Amino acid sequence: MANLHPRLKKYIFIVIVIAILTFLGMYRYYNMPDYSVLTVFTLLSLMVESLVIVLPGGGAVSVGFAVSLTAMIITGPLGAAISCSVGLMLRYGKTSREPTRHIFNTPLYKTLFNGAQSFLSVGLASIVYYSFNTDIGDTNFYTNIVPLLLSIIIYVIVNASIMTKLLSMLNNKSFVNMFLGNFKWMLPNCFIVASLGIFLSIIYLNYGTAIMLIFFGPLLLARFSFKLYLDMKQIYFETVYALSKTVEAKDPYTDGHSKRVAEYAEKIGKRMKLKNNQIDTLKTAALLHDIGKIGISDNLLNKPDKLTNEEFSIIKTHPAIGVDILSTVDFLKDVRDVILKHHEKYGGSGYPLGLREDEIPLEAYILAAADAFDAMTSDRSYRKGMTKEKAISILQEDAGSHFHPQVVECFVKIILEELSSGPLPNFQH
Ligand SMILES: [Fe+2]
């Protein structure tokens, strides 16, 4: 904790103290549930929090909230808050692409902060739920629609607020914007996971612990299938990346270019609200956009002097050569189209087809802007890379003639935001 900013230390300390005070207040006011029930829910929480699935783009998927909601309905506010926070603090699993985390290799302040965040979100949601004179373990709990809906909303507000405040301090970004983004994402997810919690509660109240536990079997199977799918997707991108390195091997100065272009393109695609499959196409096309340069001589590619017309016409064949190389891979059809058109220009002066405006797919425009920006800002054998500010002004000058105006507008916003926020300190939730 020593290397944390004093403001962060103060914030983490305050959240932990508020959680302890809330615990003391709740301990006076609510009854402790039966210890065997508390143990079952703590172990369930521990299990689901340990089986979190880490997503390729960061973040994680957990059904922890289903267990929190079930614990709230069955054990009451104190039991729910204790079982969920203790389960979370004792978890053993991957919460990011870093090595497996457990209580013994996680700094104490992070464990306590995570526990406090969970205690406060589940605890306050439960207090709201029971403030409607709802009975603990009521078999007709699902008729209490208003308390149920409110408790879900309170859970999301408290959970998102605590984590967003921390992230906004770490990234030096506006709390309100980040909160709204997280809230919009978390609320529908929590409603979906809550339906599982309601289902588990009905099973528990009617058939008991053993039958409820049986229902965790299909849940684990679904997790396994989803994890398998994500692993396959990861292998796919790693293979595509390996292929993209074959082009970069021809010129050491272009090392990392495709990967950076893919990262920029993904950010633009997400900001422009492209669908997930379009973003996957875009990332693959970005990694492989210059694969056709394999078929062009190194002397020509690395020539420091101006190219003759004849030489340039050879360079212009690289999108078509790329398409040809990938022609046998059936599922790369959309990727091939983006690669073929990544040197087309908005005003119609590009190559190889001389397409213009709406004739060119949006993904190709995004790739073109990301490609140009990285090429301008990276060093080459014959020149130094320019500043990001200078590259932005060139993109803006060429918007409407070379680049798509909306793509440039969106990309410039992303770069300016990144330039103003600076490097991120490390804090793993
Ligand atoms: Fe290219």
CSV table of C-alpha atoms and ligand atoms in Angstrom, one decimal:
chain,number,residue,atom,x,y,z
A,1,MET,CA,0.0,0.0,0.0
A,2,ALA,CA,3.1,2.2,0.5
A,3,ASN,CA,3.2,3.2,-3.2
A,4,LEU,CA,-0.4,4.3,-3.3
A,5,HIS,CA,-1.3,8.0,-3.5
A,6,PRO,CA,-2.4,9.3,-0.1
A,7,ARG,CA,-5.8,10.2,-1.5
A,8,LEU,CA,-6.4,6.6,-2.5
A,9,LYS,CA,-5.2,5.3,0.8
A,10,LYS,CA,-7.6,7.6,2.6
A,11,TYR,CA,-10.5,6.5,0.3
A,12,ILE,CA,-9.8,2.8,0.8
A,13,PHE,CA,-9.5,3.3,4.6
A,14,ILE,CA,-12.8,5.3,4.7
A,15,VAL,CA,-14.7,2.5,2.7
A,16,ILE,CA,-13.4,-0.2,5.1
A,17,VAL,CA,-14.3,1.9,8.2
A,18,ILE,CA,-17.8,2.6,6.9
A,19,ALA,CA,-18.2,-1.2,6.2
A,20,ILE,CA,-17.1,-2.0,9.8
A,21,LEU,CA,-19.5,0.6,11.3
A,22,THR,CA,-22.3,-0.7,9.1
A,23,PHE,CA,-21.6,-4.3,10.3
A,24,LEU,CA,-21.7,-3.1,14.0
A,25,GLY,CA,-25.0,-1.3,13.3
A,26,MET,CA,-26.5,-4.3,11.5
A,27,TYR,CA,-25.3,-6.7,14.3
A,28,ARG,CA,-27.3,-4.7,16.9
A,29,TYR,CA,-30.4,-4.5,14.8
A,30,TYR,CA,-30.7,-7.8,12.9
A,31,ASN,CA,-30.4,-11.5,14.1
A,32,MET,CA,-27.5,-13.6,13.0
A,33,PRO,CA,-28.8,-16.5,10.9
A,34,ASP,CA,-28.2,-20.2,11.8
A,35,TYR,CA,-24.5,-20.9,11.5
A,36,SER,CA,-25.0,-23.9,9.2
A,37,VAL,CA,-27.0,-21.8,6.7
A,38,LEU,CA,-24.4,-19.1,6.9
A,39,THR,CA,-21.6,-21.6,6.2
A,40,VAL,CA,-23.5,-23.0,3.1
A,41,PHE,CA,-23.9,-19.5,1.7
A,42,THR,CA,-20.3,-18.4,2.5
A,43,LEU,CA,-19.0,-21.6,0.7
A,44,LEU,CA,-21.4,-21.0,-2.3
A,45,SER,CA,-20.2,-17.4,-2.5
A,46,LEU,CA,-16.6,-18.5,-2.2
A,47,MET,CA,-17.2,-21.0,-5.1
A,48,VAL,CA,-18.9,-18.6,-7.5
A,49,GLU,CA,-16.4,-15.8,-6.8
A,50,SER,CA,-13.5,-18.3,-7.4
A,51,LEU,CA,-15.0,-19.4,-10.7
A,52,VAL,CA,-15.2,-15.9,-12.2
A,53,ILE,CA,-14.5,-15.9,-16.0
A,54,VAL,CA,-12.0,-13.3,-17.1
A,55,LEU,CA,-13.0,-11.7,-20.4
A,56,PRO,CA,-10.4,-11.1,-23.2
A,57,GLY,CA,-11.0,-7.3,-23.1
A,58,GLY,CA,-10.6,-7.0,-19.4
A,59,GLY,CA,-13.4,-7.3,-16.8
A,60,ALA,CA,-14.9,-10.5,-15.5
A,61,VAL,CA,-18.2,-12.4,-15.5
A,62,SER,CA,-19.5,-13.7,-12.2
A,63,VAL,CA,-22.9,-15.0,-10.9
A,64,GLY,CA,-21.9,-13.8,-7.5
A,65,PHE,CA,-24.9,-11.5,-7.3
A,66,ALA,CA,-27.3,-14.5,-7.7
A,67,VAL,CA,-25.8,-16.0,-4.5
A,68,SER,CA,-26.0,-12.6,-2.8
A,69,LEU,CA,-29.7,-12.3,-3.7
A,70,THR,CA,-30.4,-15.9,-2.6
A,71,ALA,CA,-28.6,-15.3,0.7
A,72,MET,CA,-30.5,-12.1,1.2
A,73,ILE,CA,-33.9,-13.8,0.8
A,74,ILE,CA,-33.0,-16.9,2.9
A,75,THR,CA,-30.7,-15.6,5.7
A,76,GLY,CA,-31.6,-11.9,6.0
A,77,PRO,CA,-29.4,-8.8,5.8
A,78,LEU,CA,-26.7,-9.8,8.1
A,79,GLY,CA,-26.3,-13.3,6.8
A,80,ALA,CA,-26.2,-12.1,3.2
A,81,ALA,CA,-23.7,-9.4,3.8
A,82,ILE,CA,-21.4,-11.6,5.9
A,83,SER,CA,-21.5,-14.7,3.6
A,84,CYS,CA,-20.9,-12.7,0.4
A,85,SER,CA,-18.1,-10.5,1.7
A,86,VAL,CA,-16.3,-13.4,3.4
A,87,GLY,CA,-16.8,-15.6,0.3
A,88,LEU,CA,-15.3,-12.9,-1.8
A,89,MET,CA,-12.3,-12.2,0.5
A,90,LEU,CA,-11.5,-16.0,0.6
A,91,ARG,CA,-11.8,-16.6,-3.2
A,92,TYR,CA,-9.2,-18.6,-5.0
A,93,GLY,CA,-9.0,-18.0,-8.7
A,94,LYS,CA,-8.1,-15.7,-11.6
A,95,THR,CA,-9.7,-12.3,-11.5
A,96,SER,CA,-7.6,-10.9,-14.4
A,97,ARG,CA,-5.0,-12.3,-16.8
A,98,GLU,CA,-2.6,-12.2,-13.9
A,99,PRO,CA,-1.7,-15.4,-12.0
A,100,THR,CA,-4.3,-17.0,-9.7
A,101,ARG,CA,-5.2,-14.8,-6.8
A,102,HIS,CA,-5.9,-15.9,-3.2
A,103,ILE,CA,-5.9,-14.3,0.2
A,104,PHE,CA,-2.3,-15.1,0.9
A,105,ASN,CA,-0.9,-13.4,-2.3
A,106,THR,CA,-3.3,-10.5,-2.3
A,107,PRO,CA,-2.3,-7.4,-0.3
A,108,LEU,CA,-4.5,-7.2,2.9
A,109,TYR,CA,-5.8,-3.7,2.0
A,110,LYS,CA,-7.2,-5.0,-1.3
A,111,THR,CA,-8.8,-8.0,0.4
A,112,LEU,CA,-10.4,-5.8,3.0
A,113,PHE,CA,-11.5,-3.2,0.4
A,114,ASN,CA,-13.1,-5.9,-1.8
A,115,GLY,CA,-14.8,-7.4,1.3
A,116,ALA,CA,-16.0,-3.9,2.4
A,117,GLN,CA,-17.4,-3.2,-1.1
A,118,SER,CA,-19.3,-6.4,-1.1
A,119,PHE,CA,-20.5,-6.0,2.5
A,120,LEU,CA,-21.9,-2.5,1.8
A,121,SER,CA,-23.5,-3.3,-1.5
A,122,VAL,CA,-25.2,-6.5,-0.3
A,123,GLY,CA,-25.9,-5.1,3.2
A,124,LEU,CA,-27.5,-1.9,2.0
A,125,ALA,CA,-29.5,-3.7,-0.7
A,126,SER,CA,-30.8,-6.1,2.0
A,127,ILE,CA,-31.7,-3.3,4.4
A,128,VAL,CA,-33.8,-1.7,1.7
A,129,TYR,CA,-35.5,-5.1,0.9
A,130,TYR,CA,-36.4,-5.8,4.5
A,131,SER,CA,-37.5,-2.2,5.2
A,132,PHE,CA,-40.8,-3.2,3.5
A,133,ASN,CA,-41.6,-5.5,6.5
A,134,THR,CA,-40.6,-8.5,4.4
A,135,ASP,CA,-40.1,-11.7,6.4
A,136,ILE,CA,-36.8,-13.6,6.2
A,137,GLY,CA,-37.3,-16.8,4.2
A,138,ASP,CA,-40.8,-15.9,3.1
A,139,THR,CA,-41.8,-18.6,0.6
A,140,ASN,CA,-43.9,-16.0,-1.3
A,141,PHE,CA,-41.0,-13.6,-1.5
A,142,TYR,CA,-41.3,-13.2,-5.3
A,143,THR,CA,-44.6,-11.4,-4.9
A,144,ASN,CA,-42.7,-8.5,-3.2
A,145,ILE,CA,-41.8,-7.0,-6.6
A,146,VAL,CA,-41.1,-3.5,-5.4
A,147,PRO,CA,-38.6,-4.4,-2.6
A,148,LEU,CA,-36.9,-6.9,-4.9
A,149,LEU,CA,-36.5,-4.4,-7.7
A,150,LEU,CA,-35.3,-1.7,-5.3
A,151,SER,CA,-32.8,-4.0,-3.7
A,152,ILE,CA,-31.3,-4.8,-7.1
A,153,ILE,CA,-31.0,-1.1,-8.0
A,154,ILE,CA,-29.5,-0.2,-4.6
A,155,TYR,CA,-26.9,-3.1,-5.0
A,156,VAL,CA,-25.9,-1.8,-8.4
A,157,ILE,CA,-25.7,1.9,-7.3
A,158,VAL,CA,-23.6,1.1,-4.2
A,159,ASN,CA,-21.3,-1.4,-5.9
A,160,ALA,CA,-20.8,0.8,-9.0
A,161,SER,CA,-20.2,3.9,-6.9
A,162,ILE,CA,-17.5,2.4,-4.6
A,163,MET,CA,-15.6,0.9,-7.5
A,164,THR,CA,-16.1,3.9,-9.9
A,165,LYS,CA,-14.9,6.3,-7.3
A,166,LEU,CA,-11.7,4.3,-6.9
A,167,LEU,CA,-11.2,4.0,-10.7
A,168,SER,CA,-12.0,7.7,-11.3
A,169,MET,CA,-9.2,8.6,-8.8
A,170,LEU,CA,-6.8,6.1,-10.4
A,171,ASN,CA,-7.5,7.3,-13.9
A,172,ASN,CA,-8.1,10.9,-13.1
A,173,LYS,CA,-11.4,10.8,-15.0
A,174,SER,CA,-14.9,12.3,-14.2
A,175,PHE,CA,-16.8,10.2,-11.6
A,176,VAL,CA,-20.2,11.0,-13.1
A,177,ASN,CA,-19.3,9.8,-16.7
A,178,MET,CA,-17.6,6.7,-15.5
A,179,PHE,CA,-20.4,5.9,-13.1
A,180,LEU,CA,-23.1,6.3,-15.7
A,181,GLY,CA,-21.1,4.0,-18.1
A,182,ASN,CA,-20.7,1.3,-15.4
A,183,PHE,CA,-24.3,1.7,-14.1
A,184,LYS,CA,-25.8,1.3,-17.6
A,185,TRP,CA,-23.7,-1.9,-18.1
A,186,MET,CA,-24.2,-3.4,-14.6
A,187,LEU,CA,-28.0,-2.9,-14.2
A,188,PRO,CA,-29.2,-5.1,-17.0
A,189,ASN,CA,-26.6,-7.7,-16.2
A,190,CYS,CA,-27.6,-7.7,-12.5
A,191,PHE,CA,-31.3,-8.1,-13.5
A,192,ILE,CA,-30.4,-11.2,-15.6
A,193,VAL,CA,-28.2,-12.7,-12.8
A,194,ALA,CA,-30.9,-11.8,-10.2
A,195,SER,CA,-33.4,-14.0,-12.0
A,196,LEU,CA,-31.1,-16.9,-11.3
A,197,GLY,CA,-31.0,-15.8,-7.6
A,198,ILE,CA,-34.8,-15.8,-7.5
A,199,PHE,CA,-34.9,-19.2,-9.1
A,200,LEU,CA,-32.4,-20.6,-6.6
A,201,SER,CA,-34.3,-19.1,-3.7
A,202,ILE,CA,-37.6,-20.7,-4.8
A,203,ILE,CA,-35.8,-24.1,-5.1
A,204,TYR,CA,-34.2,-23.7,-1.6
A,205,LEU,CA,-37.4,-22.6,0.1
A,206,ASN,CA,-39.4,-25.5,-1.4
A,207,TYR,CA,-36.9,-28.3,-1.6
A,208,GLY,CA,-33.9,-27.5,0.7
A,209,THR,CA,-30.2,-27.0,0.4
A,210,ALA,CA,-29.3,-30.3,-1.3
A,211,ILE,CA,-31.7,-29.8,-4.3
A,212,MET,CA,-30.5,-26.2,-4.7
A,213,LEU,CA,-26.9,-27.4,-4.8
A,214,ILE,CA,-27.8,-29.9,-7.6
A,215,PHE,CA,-28.9,-26.9,-9.7
A,216,PHE,CA,-25.3,-25.6,-9.6
A,217,GLY,CA,-24.3,-28.6,-11.8
A,218,PRO,CA,-25.7,-27.1,-15.1
A,219,LEU,CA,-24.4,-23.7,-14.0
A,220,LEU,CA,-20.9,-25.1,-13.8
A,221,LEU,CA,-21.3,-26.8,-17.2
A,222,ALA,CA,-22.4,-23.5,-18.7
A,223,ARG,CA,-19.4,-21.8,-17.2
A,224,PHE,CA,-17.1,-24.5,-18.6
A,225,SER,CA,-18.6,-24.2,-22.2
A,226,PHE,CA,-18.3,-20.4,-22.0
A,227,LYS,CA,-14.7,-20.6,-20.8
A,228,LEU,CA,-13.9,-23.1,-23.7
A,229,TYR,CA,-15.4,-20.6,-26.2
A,230,LEU,CA,-13.3,-17.7,-24.8
A,231,ASP,CA,-10.1,-19.9,-24.8
A,232,MET,CA,-10.7,-20.8,-28.5
A,233,LYS,CA,-11.2,-17.1,-29.3
A,234,GLN,CA,-8.0,-16.3,-27.6
A,235,ILE,CA,-6.1,-19.0,-29.5
A,236,TYR,CA,-7.6,-17.7,-32.7
A,237,PHE,CA,-6.4,-14.1,-32.1
A,238,GLU,CA,-3.0,-15.4,-31.0
A,239,THR,CA,-2.7,-17.4,-34.3
A,240,VAL,CA,-3.7,-14.4,-36.4
A,241,TYR,CA,-1.2,-12.3,-34.4
A,242,ALA,CA,1.6,-14.8,-35.1
A,243,LEU,CA,0.7,-14.6,-38.8
A,244,SER,CA,0.8,-10.8,-38.7
A,245,LYS,CA,4.3,-10.9,-37.3
A,246,THR,CA,5.5,-12.6,-40.6
A,247,VAL,CA,5.0,-9.3,-42.4
A,248,GLU,CA,6.7,-7.2,-39.6
A,249,ALA,CA,9.7,-9.5,-39.7
A,250,LYS,CA,10.5,-8.0,-43.1
A,251,ASP,CA,11.1,-4.6,-41.5
A,252,PRO,CA,12.1,-4.3,-37.9
A,253,TYR,CA,10.8,-0.7,-37.8
A,254,THR,CA,7.3,-1.9,-38.3
A,255,ASP,CA,7.5,-4.3,-35.2
A,256,GLY,CA,4.2,-4.0,-33.2
A,257,HIS,CA,2.5,-1.9,-35.9
A,258,SER,CA,-0.3,-4.4,-36.6
A,259,LYS,CA,-1.0,-4.9,-33.0
A,260,ARG,CA,-1.2,-1.2,-32.2
A,261,VAL,CA,-3.4,-0.7,-35.3
A,262,ALA,CA,-5.7,-3.4,-34.0
A,263,GLU,CA,-5.8,-1.8,-30.6
A,264,TYR,CA,-6.7,1.7,-32.0
A,265,ALA,CA,-9.2,0.1,-34.4
A,266,GLU,CA,-10.9,-1.8,-31.5
A,267,LYS,CA,-11.2,1.4,-29.5
A,268,ILE,CA,-12.8,3.3,-32.4
A,269,GLY,CA,-15.1,0.4,-33.2
A,270,LYS,CA,-16.3,0.2,-29.6
A,271,ARG,CA,-16.8,4.0,-29.4
A,272,MET,CA,-18.8,4.0,-32.7
A,273,LYS,CA,-20.9,1.2,-31.1
A,274,LEU,CA,-20.1,-1.5,-33.7
A,275,LYS,CA,-21.5,-5.0,-32.9
A,276,ASN,CA,-19.1,-7.5,-31.3
A,277,ASN,CA,-18.8,-9.6,-34.5
A,278,GLN,CA,-17.9,-6.4,-36.4
A,279,ILE,CA,-15.2,-5.5,-33.9
A,280,ASP,CA,-13.8,-9.1,-34.1
A,281,THR,CA,-13.7,-8.7,-37.9
A,282,LEU,CA,-12.0,-5.3,-37.5
A,283,LYS,CA,-9.4,-6.6,-35.1
A,284,THR,CA,-8.5,-9.5,-37.4
A,285,ALA,CA,-8.4,-7.3,-40.5
A,286,ALA,CA,-6.2,-4.8,-38.6
A,287,LEU,CA,-3.7,-7.6,-37.6
A,288,LEU,CA,-3.6,-8.9,-41.1
A,289,HIS,CA,-4.1,-5.7,-43.2
A,290,ASP,CA,-0.6,-5.8,-44.7
A,291,ILE,CA,-0.2,-9.6,-45.0
A,292,GLY,CA,-0.1,-9.1,-48.8
A,293,LYS,CA,3.3,-7.3,-48.4
A,294,ILE,CA,4.8,-10.8,-48.0
A,295,GLY,CA,4.5,-10.9,-51.8
A,296,ILE,CA,6.4,-7.6,-52.4
A,297,SER,CA,10.2,-7.3,-52.5
A,298,ASP,CA,11.9,-6.0,-49.4
A,299,ASN,CA,13.9,-3.4,-51.4
A,300,LEU,CA,10.7,-1.8,-52.6
A,301,LEU,CA,9.0,-1.9,-49.2
A,302,ASN,CA,12.0,-0.3,-47.4
A,303,LYS,CA,13.1,2.1,-50.2
A,304,PRO,CA,13.8,5.4,-48.5
A,305,ASP,CA,13.5,7.5,-51.7
A,306,LYS,CA,10.3,8.4,-53.5
A,307,LEU,CA,8.8,5.5,-55.4
A,308,THR,CA,8.4,5.7,-59.2
A,309,ASN,CA,4.9,5.2,-60.6
A,310,GLU,CA,5.7,1.7,-61.7
A,311,GLU,CA,7.1,0.8,-58.2
A,312,PHE,CA,4.0,2.4,-56.5
A,313,SER,CA,1.7,0.3,-58.8
A,314,ILE,CA,3.4,-2.8,-57.4
A,315,ILE,CA,2.9,-1.6,-53.8
A,316,LYS,CA,-0.8,-1.1,-54.6
A,317,THR,CA,-1.2,-4.8,-55.3
A,318,HIS,CA,-0.7,-5.7,-51.6
A,319,PRO,CA,-4.4,-5.6,-50.6
A,320,ALA,CA,-5.3,-8.0,-53.4
A,321,ILE,CA,-2.3,-10.3,-52.6
A,322,GLY,CA,-3.6,-10.3,-48.9
A,323,VAL,CA,-7.0,-11.3,-50.0
A,324,ASP,CA,-5.6,-14.0,-52.1
A,325,ILE,CA,-3.5,-15.4,-49.2
A,326,LEU,CA,-6.6,-15.6,-47.0
A,327,SER,CA,-8.9,-16.8,-49.8
A,328,THR,CA,-9.0,-20.4,-48.6
A,329,VAL,CA,-10.2,-19.5,-45.1
A,330,ASP,CA,-13.9,-19.5,-45.5
A,331,PHE,CA,-14.8,-17.6,-42.3
A,332,LEU,CA,-12.5,-14.7,-43.1
A,333,LYS,CA,-14.8,-13.5,-45.9
A,334,ASP,CA,-15.7,-10.2,-44.1
A,335,VAL,CA,-12.0,-9.7,-43.1
A,336,ARG,CA,-10.9,-10.1,-46.7
A,337,ASP,CA,-13.3,-7.3,-47.8
A,338,VAL,CA,-11.9,-4.9,-45.2
A,339,ILE,CA,-8.3,-5.8,-46.1
A,340,LEU,CA,-9.1,-5.3,-49.8
A,341,LYS,CA,-10.5,-1.8,-49.2
A,342,HIS,CA,-8.1,-0.4,-46.5
A,343,HIS,CA,-6.4,1.9,-48.9
A,344,GLU,CA,-9.6,3.3,-50.5
A,345,LYS,CA,-10.3,7.0,-49.7
A,346,TYR,CA,-13.4,8.8,-48.9
A,347,GLY,CA,-13.1,11.1,-51.9
A,348,GLY,CA,-12.5,8.3,-54.3
A,349,SER,CA,-8.8,8.7,-54.9
A,350,GLY,CA,-7.7,5.5,-53.2
A,351,TYR,CA,-6.8,2.1,-54.5
A,352,PRO,CA,-7.2,-0.7,-55.7
A,353,LEU,CA,-10.9,0.0,-56.8
A,354,GLY,CA,-11.2,3.8,-56.5
A,355,LEU,CA,-14.3,3.4,-54.3
A,356,ARG,CA,-15.8,6.5,-52.5
A,357,GLU,CA,-18.0,7.4,-49.5
A,358,ASP,CA,-20.7,4.8,-48.8
A,359,GLU,CA,-19.1,2.3,-51.2
A,360,ILE,CA,-16.4,1.6,-48.6
A,361,PRO,CA,-17.3,-0.3,-45.4
A,362,LEU,CA,-17.0,1.6,-42.1
A,363,GLU,CA,-14.6,-1.1,-40.8
A,364,ALA,CA,-12.2,-0.2,-43.7
A,365,TYR,CA,-12.4,3.5,-42.9
A,366,ILE,CA,-11.6,2.7,-39.2
A,367,LEU,CA,-8.7,0.5,-40.2
A,368,ALA,CA,-7.3,3.2,-42.6
A,369,ALA,CA,-7.4,5.9,-39.9
A,370,ALA,CA,-5.8,3.7,-37.2
A,371,ASP,CA,-3.2,2.5,-39.7
A,372,ALA,CA,-2.3,6.0,-40.8
A,373,PHE,CA,-2.1,7.3,-37.3
A,374,ASP,CA,0.3,4.6,-36.1
A,375,ALA,CA,2.4,4.9,-39.2
A,376,MET,CA,2.8,8.6,-38.7
A,377,THR,CA,3.6,8.4,-34.9
A,378,SER,CA,6.1,5.5,-35.2
A,379,ASP,CA,9.8,5.8,-36.1
A,380,ARG,CA,10.9,4.4,-39.5
A,381,SER,CA,14.4,3.6,-40.8
A,382,TYR,CA,14.4,6.9,-42.8
A,383,ARG,CA,12.5,9.3,-40.4
A,384,LYS,CA,11.5,9.9,-36.8
A,385,GLY,CA,7.8,9.5,-35.8
A,386,MET,CA,5.8,12.7,-35.4
A,387,THR,CA,3.9,13.7,-32.3
A,388,LYS,CA,0.4,12.5,-31.7
A,389,GLU,CA,-0.9,16.1,-31.8
A,390,LYS,CA,0.7,16.6,-35.3
A,391,ALA,CA,-0.8,13.3,-36.5
A,392,ILE,CA,-4.2,14.3,-35.2
A,393,SER,CA,-4.1,17.6,-37.2
A,394,ILE,CA,-3.2,15.6,-40.4
A,395,LEU,CA,-6.1,13.3,-39.9
A,396,GLN,CA,-8.4,16.3,-39.4
A,397,GLU,CA,-7.0,18.0,-42.5
A,398,ASP,CA,-7.6,14.9,-44.6
A,399,ALA,CA,-11.1,14.1,-43.1
A,400,GLY,CA,-13.6,14.1,-46.0
A,401,SER,CA,-11.0,13.6,-48.7
A,402,HIS,CA,-8.9,10.6,-47.4
A,403,PHE,CA,-10.6,9.6,-44.2
A,404,HIS,CA,-14.2,9.3,-43.1
A,405,PRO,CA,-15.1,12.5,-41.1
A,406,GLN,CA,-17.0,10.7,-38.3
A,407,VAL,CA,-14.2,8.1,-37.8
A,408,VAL,CA,-11.7,10.9,-37.5
A,409,GLU,CA,-13.9,12.9,-35.1
A,410,CYS,CA,-14.3,9.8,-32.9
A,411,PHE,CA,-10.6,8.8,-33.1
A,412,VAL,CA,-9.4,12.3,-32.2
A,413,LYS,CA,-11.6,12.3,-29.1
A,414,ILE,CA,-10.1,9.0,-28.0
A,415,ILE,CA,-6.5,10.1,-28.5
A,416,LEU,CA,-7.1,13.5,-26.8
A,417,GLU,CA,-8.7,11.7,-23.8
A,418,GLU,CA,-5.7,9.3,-23.6
A,419,LEU,CA,-3.3,12.2,-23.8
A,420,SER,CA,-5.0,14.1,-21.0
A,421,SER,CA,-5.4,11.1,-18.6
A,422,GLY,CA,-1.7,9.9,-18.7
A,423,PRO,CA,-0.4,6.5,-17.6
A,424,LEU,CA,-2.6,4.4,-15.2
A,425,PRO,CA,-1.4,3.3,-11.8
A,426,ASN,CA,-1.9,-0.4,-11.0
A,427,PHE,CA,-4.8,-1.5,-8.8
A,428,GLN,CA,-6.3,-4.9,-9.3
A,429,HIS,CA,-9.9,-5.4,-8.0
B,1,FE,FE,-1.7,-1.4,-46.4
